[in-house]
Coordinates of N, CA and C in Angstrom, one line a residue:
X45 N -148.5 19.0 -22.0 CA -147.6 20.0 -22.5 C -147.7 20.1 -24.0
X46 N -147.8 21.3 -24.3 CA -147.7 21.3 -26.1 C -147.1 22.6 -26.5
X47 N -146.4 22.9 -27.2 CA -145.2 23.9 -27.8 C -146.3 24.6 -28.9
X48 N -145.7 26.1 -28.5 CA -146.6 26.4 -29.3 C -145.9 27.1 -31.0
X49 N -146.7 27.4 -32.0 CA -146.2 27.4 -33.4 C -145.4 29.0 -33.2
X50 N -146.2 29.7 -32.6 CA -145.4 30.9 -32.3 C -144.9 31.3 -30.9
X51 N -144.2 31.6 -30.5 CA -144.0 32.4 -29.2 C -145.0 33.5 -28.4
X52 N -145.0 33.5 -27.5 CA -145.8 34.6 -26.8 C -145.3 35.2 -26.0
X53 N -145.0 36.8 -26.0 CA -144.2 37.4 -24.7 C -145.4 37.6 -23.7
X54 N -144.9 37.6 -22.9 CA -145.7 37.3 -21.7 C -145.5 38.8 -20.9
X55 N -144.3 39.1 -21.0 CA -144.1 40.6 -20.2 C -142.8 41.0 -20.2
X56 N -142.6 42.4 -20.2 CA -141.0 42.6 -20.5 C -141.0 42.9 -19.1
X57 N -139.5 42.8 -19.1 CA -139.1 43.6 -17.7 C -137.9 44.0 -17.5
X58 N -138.0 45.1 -17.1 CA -136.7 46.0 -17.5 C -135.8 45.7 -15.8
X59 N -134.7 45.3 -16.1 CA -134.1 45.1 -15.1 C -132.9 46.0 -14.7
X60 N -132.0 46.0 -14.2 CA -131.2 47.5 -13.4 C -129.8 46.6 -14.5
X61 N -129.9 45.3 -15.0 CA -128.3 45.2 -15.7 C -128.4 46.1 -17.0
X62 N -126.7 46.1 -17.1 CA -126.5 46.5 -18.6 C -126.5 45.7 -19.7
X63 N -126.3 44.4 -19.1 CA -126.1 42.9 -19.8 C -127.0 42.1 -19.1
X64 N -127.8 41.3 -19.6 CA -128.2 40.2 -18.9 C -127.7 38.8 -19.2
X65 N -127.2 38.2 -18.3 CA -126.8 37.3 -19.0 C -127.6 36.1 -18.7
X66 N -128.0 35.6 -17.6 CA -128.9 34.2 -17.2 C -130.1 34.7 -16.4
X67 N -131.0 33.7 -16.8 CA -132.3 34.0 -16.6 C -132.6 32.2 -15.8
X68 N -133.1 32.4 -14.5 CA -133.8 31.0 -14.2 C -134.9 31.2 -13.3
X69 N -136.3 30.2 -13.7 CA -137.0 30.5 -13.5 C -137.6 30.0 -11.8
X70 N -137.8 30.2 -10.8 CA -138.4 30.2 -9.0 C -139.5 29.9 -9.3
X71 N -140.6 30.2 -10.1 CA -141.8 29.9 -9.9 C -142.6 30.4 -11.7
X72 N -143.8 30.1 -11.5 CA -144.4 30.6 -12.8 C -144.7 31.8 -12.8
X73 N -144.5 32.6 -12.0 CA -144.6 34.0 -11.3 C -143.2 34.9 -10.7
X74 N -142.2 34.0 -10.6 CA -140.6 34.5 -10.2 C -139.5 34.0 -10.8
X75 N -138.2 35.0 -11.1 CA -137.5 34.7 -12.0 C -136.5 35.3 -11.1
X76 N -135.1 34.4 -11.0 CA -133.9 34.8 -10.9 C -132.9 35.5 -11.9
X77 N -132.1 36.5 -11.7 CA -131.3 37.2 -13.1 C -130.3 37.3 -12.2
X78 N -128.9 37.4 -13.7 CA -127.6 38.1 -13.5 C -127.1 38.6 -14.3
X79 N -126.0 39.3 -14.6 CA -125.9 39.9 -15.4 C -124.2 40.0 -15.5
X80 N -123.5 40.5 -16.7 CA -122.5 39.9 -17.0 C -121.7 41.0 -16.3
X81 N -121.7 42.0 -16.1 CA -121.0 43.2 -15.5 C -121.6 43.3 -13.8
X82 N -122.3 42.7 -13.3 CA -122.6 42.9 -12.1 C -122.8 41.8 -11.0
X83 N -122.1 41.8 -9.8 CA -122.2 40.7 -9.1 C -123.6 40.7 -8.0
X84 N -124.4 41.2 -8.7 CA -125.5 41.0 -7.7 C -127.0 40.0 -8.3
X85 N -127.3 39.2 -7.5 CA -128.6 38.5 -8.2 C -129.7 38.8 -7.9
X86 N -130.7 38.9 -9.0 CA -132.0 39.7 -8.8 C -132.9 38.7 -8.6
X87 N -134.1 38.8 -7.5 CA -135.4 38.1 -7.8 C -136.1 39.1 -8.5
X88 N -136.8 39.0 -10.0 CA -137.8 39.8 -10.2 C -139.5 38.7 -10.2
X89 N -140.6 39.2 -10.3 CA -142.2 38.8 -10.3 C -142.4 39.6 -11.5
X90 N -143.4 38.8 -12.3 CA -143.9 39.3 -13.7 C -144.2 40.4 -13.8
X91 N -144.4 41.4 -12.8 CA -144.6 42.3 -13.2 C -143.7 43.6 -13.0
X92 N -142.4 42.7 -12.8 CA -140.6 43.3 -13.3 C -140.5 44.2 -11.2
X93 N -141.7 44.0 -10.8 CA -141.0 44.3 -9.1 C -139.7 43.4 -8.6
X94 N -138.7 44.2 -8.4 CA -137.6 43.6 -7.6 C -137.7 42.9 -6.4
X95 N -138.0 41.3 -6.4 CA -138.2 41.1 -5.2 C -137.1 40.6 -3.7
X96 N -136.3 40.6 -4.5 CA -135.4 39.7 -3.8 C -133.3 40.7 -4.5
X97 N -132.4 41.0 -3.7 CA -131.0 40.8 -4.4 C -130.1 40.6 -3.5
X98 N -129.0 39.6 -4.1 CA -128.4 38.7 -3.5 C -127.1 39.0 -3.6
X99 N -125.9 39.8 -2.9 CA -124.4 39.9 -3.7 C -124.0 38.6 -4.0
X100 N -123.2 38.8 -4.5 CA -122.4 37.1 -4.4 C -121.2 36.9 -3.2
X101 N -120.7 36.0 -2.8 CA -120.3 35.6 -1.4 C -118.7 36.1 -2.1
X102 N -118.1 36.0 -2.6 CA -116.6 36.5 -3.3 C -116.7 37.9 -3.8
X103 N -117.8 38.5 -4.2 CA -118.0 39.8 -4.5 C -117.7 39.7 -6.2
X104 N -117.2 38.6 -6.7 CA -117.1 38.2 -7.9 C -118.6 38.3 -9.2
X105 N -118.6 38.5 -10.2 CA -119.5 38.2 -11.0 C -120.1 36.8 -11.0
X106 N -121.1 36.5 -10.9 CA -121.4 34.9 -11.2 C -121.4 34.7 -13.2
X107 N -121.1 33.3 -12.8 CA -121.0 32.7 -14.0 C -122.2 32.1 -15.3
X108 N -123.2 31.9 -13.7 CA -124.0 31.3 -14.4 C -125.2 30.8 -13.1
X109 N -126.3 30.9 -13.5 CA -126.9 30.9 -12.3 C -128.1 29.4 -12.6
X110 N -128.7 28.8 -11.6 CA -129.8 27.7 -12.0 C -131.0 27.5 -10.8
X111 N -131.7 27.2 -10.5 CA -132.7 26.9 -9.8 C -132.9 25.8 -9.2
X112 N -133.0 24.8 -7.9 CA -132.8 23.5 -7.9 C -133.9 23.3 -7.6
X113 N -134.0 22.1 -7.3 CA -135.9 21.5 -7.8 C -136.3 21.8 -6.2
X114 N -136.0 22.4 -5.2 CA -136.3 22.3 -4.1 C -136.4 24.1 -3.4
X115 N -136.0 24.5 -5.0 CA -136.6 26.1 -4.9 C -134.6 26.8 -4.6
X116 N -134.1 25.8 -4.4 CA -132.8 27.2 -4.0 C -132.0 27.7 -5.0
X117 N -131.3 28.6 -4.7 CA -130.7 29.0 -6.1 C -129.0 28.6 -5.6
X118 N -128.3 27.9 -7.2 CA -127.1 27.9 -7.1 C -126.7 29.0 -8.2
X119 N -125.3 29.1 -7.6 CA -124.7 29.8 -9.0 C -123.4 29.9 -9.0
X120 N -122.6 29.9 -9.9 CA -121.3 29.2 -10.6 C -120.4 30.6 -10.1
X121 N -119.5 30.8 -9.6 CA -117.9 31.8 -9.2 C -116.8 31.7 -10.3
X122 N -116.5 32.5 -10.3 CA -115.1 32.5 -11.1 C -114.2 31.8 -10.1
X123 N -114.0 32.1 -8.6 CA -113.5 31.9 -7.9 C -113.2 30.2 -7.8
X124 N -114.1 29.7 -8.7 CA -113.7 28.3 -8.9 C -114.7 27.9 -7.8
X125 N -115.8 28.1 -7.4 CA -116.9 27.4 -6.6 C -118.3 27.4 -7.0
X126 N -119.0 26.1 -6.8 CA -120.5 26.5 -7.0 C -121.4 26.6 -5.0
X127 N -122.0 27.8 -5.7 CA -122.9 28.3 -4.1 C -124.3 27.9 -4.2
X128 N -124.8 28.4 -2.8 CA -126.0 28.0 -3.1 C -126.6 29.1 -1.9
X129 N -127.8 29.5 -2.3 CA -128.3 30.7 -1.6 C -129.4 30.4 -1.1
X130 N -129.6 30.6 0.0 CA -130.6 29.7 0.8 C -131.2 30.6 2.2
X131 N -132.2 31.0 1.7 CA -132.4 32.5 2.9 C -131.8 33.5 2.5
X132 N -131.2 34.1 3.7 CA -130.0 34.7 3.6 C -128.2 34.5 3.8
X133 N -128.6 33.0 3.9 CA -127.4 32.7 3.7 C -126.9 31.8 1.9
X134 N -125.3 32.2 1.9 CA -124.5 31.6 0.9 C -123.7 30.5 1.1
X135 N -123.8 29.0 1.0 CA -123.1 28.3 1.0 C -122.3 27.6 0.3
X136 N -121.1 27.6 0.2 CA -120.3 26.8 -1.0 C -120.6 25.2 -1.1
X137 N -121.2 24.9 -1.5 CA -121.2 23.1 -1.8 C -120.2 22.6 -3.1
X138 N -119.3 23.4 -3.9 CA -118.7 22.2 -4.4 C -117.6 23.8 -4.9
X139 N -116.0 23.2 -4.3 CA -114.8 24.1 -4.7 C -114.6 23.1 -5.6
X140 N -114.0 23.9 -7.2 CA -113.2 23.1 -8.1 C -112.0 23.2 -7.7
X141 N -111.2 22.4 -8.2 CA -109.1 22.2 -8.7 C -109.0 22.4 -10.1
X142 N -108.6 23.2 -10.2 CA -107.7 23.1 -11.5 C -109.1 23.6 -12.6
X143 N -109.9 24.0 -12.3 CA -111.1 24.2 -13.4 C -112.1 25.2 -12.7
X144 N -112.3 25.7 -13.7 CA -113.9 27.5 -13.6 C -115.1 26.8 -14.0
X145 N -116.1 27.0 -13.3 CA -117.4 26.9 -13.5 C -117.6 27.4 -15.0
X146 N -118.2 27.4 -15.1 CA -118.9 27.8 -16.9 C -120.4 28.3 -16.6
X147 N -121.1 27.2 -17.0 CA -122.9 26.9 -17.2 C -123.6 25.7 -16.0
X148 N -124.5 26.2 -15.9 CA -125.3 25.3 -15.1 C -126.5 24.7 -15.1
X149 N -127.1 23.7 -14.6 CA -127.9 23.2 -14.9 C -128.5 22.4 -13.9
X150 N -129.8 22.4 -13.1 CA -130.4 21.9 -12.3 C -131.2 20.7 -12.8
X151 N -131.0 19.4 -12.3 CA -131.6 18.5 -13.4 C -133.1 18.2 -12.7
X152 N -134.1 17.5 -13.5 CA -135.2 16.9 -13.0 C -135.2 15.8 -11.5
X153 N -134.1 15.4 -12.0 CA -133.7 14.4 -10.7 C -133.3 15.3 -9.2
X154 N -132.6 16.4 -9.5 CA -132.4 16.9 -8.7 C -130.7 17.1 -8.8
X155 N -130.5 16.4 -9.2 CA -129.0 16.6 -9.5 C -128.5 18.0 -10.3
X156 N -126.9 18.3 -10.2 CA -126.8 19.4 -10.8 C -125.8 19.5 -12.0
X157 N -125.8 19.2 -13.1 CA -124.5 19.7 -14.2 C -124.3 20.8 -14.3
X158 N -122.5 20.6 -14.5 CA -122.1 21.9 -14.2 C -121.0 21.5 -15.8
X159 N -121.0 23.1 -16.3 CA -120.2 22.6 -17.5 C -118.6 23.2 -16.7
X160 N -117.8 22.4 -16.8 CA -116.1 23.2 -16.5 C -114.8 23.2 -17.8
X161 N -114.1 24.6 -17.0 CA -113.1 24.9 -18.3 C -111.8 25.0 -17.4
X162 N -110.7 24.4 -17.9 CA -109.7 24.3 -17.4 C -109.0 25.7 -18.2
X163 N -108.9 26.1 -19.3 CA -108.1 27.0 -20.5 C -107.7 26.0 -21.2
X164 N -107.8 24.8 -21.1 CA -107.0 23.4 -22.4 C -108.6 22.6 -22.4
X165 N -109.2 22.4 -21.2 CA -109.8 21.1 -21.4 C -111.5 21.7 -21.0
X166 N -112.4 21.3 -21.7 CA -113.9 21.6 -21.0 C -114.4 20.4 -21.2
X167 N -115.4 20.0 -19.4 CA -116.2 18.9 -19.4 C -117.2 19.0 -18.8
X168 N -118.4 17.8 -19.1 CA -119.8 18.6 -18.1 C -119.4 17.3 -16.3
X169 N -119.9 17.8 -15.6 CA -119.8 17.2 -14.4 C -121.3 17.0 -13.9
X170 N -121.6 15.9 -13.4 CA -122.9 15.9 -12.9 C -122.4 15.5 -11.5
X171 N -123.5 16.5 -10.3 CA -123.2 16.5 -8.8 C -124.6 15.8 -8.4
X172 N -124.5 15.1 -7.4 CA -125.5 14.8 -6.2 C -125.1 15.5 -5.4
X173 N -125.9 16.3 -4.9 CA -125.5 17.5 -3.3 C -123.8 18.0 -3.9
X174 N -123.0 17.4 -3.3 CA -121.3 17.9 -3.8 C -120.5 16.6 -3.7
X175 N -121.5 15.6 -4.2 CA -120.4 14.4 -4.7 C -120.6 14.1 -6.2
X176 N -119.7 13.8 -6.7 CA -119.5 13.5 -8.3 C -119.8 12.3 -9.0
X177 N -120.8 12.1 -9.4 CA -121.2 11.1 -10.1 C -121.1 10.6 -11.7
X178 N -121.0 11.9 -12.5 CA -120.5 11.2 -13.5 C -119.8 12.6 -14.5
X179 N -118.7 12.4 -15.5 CA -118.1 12.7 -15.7 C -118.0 13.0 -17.7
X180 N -119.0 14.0 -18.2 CA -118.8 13.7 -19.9 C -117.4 14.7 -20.3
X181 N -116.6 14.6 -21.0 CA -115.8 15.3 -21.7 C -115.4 14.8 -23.1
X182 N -116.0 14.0 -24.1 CA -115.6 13.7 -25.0 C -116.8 13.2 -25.8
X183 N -117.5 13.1 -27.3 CA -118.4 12.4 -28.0 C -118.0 11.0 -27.6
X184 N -118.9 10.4 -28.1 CA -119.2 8.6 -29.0 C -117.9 8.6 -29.9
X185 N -117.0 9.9 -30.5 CA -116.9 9.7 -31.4 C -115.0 10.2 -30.8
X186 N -114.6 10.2 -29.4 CA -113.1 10.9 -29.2 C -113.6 12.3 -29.2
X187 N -114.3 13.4 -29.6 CA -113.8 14.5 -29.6 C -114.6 15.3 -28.5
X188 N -113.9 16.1 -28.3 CA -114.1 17.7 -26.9 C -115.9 17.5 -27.3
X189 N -116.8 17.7 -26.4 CA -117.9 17.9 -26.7 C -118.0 19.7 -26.8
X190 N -116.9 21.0 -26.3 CA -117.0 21.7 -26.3 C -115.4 22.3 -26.3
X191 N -115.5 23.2 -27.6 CA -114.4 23.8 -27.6 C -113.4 24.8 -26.4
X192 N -112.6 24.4 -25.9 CA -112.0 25.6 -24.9 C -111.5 26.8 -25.2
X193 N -112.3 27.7 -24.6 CA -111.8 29.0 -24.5 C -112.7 29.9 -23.3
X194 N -111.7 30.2 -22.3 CA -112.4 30.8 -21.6 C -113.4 32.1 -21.6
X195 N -113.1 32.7 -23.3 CA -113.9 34.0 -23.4 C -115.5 33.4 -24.1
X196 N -115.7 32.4 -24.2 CA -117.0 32.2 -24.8 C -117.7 31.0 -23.6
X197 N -119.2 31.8 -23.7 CA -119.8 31.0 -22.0 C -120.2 29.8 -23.1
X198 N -120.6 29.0 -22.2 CA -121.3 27.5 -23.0 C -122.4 27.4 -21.8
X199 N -123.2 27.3 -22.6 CA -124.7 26.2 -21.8 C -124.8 25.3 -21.8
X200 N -125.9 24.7 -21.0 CA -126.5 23.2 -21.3 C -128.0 23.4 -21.0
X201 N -128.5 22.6 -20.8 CA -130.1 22.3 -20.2 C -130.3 20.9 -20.5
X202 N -131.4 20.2 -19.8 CA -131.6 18.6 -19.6 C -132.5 18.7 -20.8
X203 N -132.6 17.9 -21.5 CA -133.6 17.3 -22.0 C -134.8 16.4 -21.2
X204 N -135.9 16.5 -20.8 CA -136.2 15.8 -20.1 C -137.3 14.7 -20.6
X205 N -137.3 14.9 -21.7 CA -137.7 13.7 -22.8 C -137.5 11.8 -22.9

C-alpha cells in the first residue's frame, strides 16, 4: 500500500441525491450512497449505473451508512436503531435508549463503532454483532471527545495502522 502525492479521480458519478452525504465502499468496483434529504440507499458501479436501492425500514432518512467486512450494509436511523440490509431484507441488530445514532464505522475486526448523541452527552460505542464491548466518551485528559449538538454529523474511521 502506498499513498499517493496527488489524488486521482477515478470517475464521477452523478447520483439522483441533492445532498450526498455518506459514501461506503462494497467492492473496488461498488459503492453504497445516501443522501441527507432522502431515505433511500443507492448501490452505484464505477460507471455511476444504479445497481441496487434500498428504502430504509422506518421510512426515515439514514444517518449514516458503513459496509461490514462480510459485504452487508448497516446504517444508523434517527429512530434510534442501527439496521442491517441483507438481500432484501432489513434487520434491526442494535435499538438505542436514550441516544441517536450519529456516524459509523465498520472495523477491520469486524466489529462496528457507532458514534451516539444523547442532546447533552456524545460517545463512540464499539458492537460485536449487538453486544457492547467497549465504551469511549471522554480523552486521557476528562474532556467530551466530541462536542454535542445534534445539528452537526460527526465521523469516525479506524485507523488500521
Amino acid at each position: 500500500t502506498f499513498l499517493l502525492d496527488e489524488p486521482r479521480i477515478l470517475t464521477d458519478i452523478q447520483t439522483e441525491y441533492r445532498d450526498l452525504q455518506s459514501v461506503s465502499c462494497l467492492s473496488d468496483s461498488e459503492l453504497w450512497t445516501c443522501g441527507i434529504s432522502d431515505k433511500i440507499l443507492r448501490l452505484y458501479n464505477l460507471q455511476g449505473e444504479l445497481l441496487r436501492s434500498v428504502q430504509t425500514k422506518s421510512g426515515n432518512v439514514p444517518q449514516d451508512i458503513a459496509v461490514t467486512r462480510s459485504g452487508g450494509l448497516v446504517y444508523a436511523d434517527w429512530d434510534s436503531s442501527i439496521n442491517l440490509v441483507s438481500g432484501t431484507q432489513i434487520q434491526t441488530l442494535i435499538t438505542l435508549r436514550g441516544w441517536r445514532p450519529d456516524g459509523l464505522c465498520s472495523t477491520s475486526s469486524g466489529d462496528l463503532l457507532v458514534i451516539m448523541d444523547s442532546g447533552e452527552q456524545t460517545k463512540v460505542v464499539r458492537y460485536s454483532g449487538s453486544t457492547e464491548k467497549q465504551c469511549i466518551q471522554w480523552d486521557d485528559q476528562g474532556k467530551p471527545l466530541y462536542t454535542s449538538d445534534l445539528l452537526n454529523y460527526k465521523y469516525l474511521s479506524e485507523n488500521t495502522n
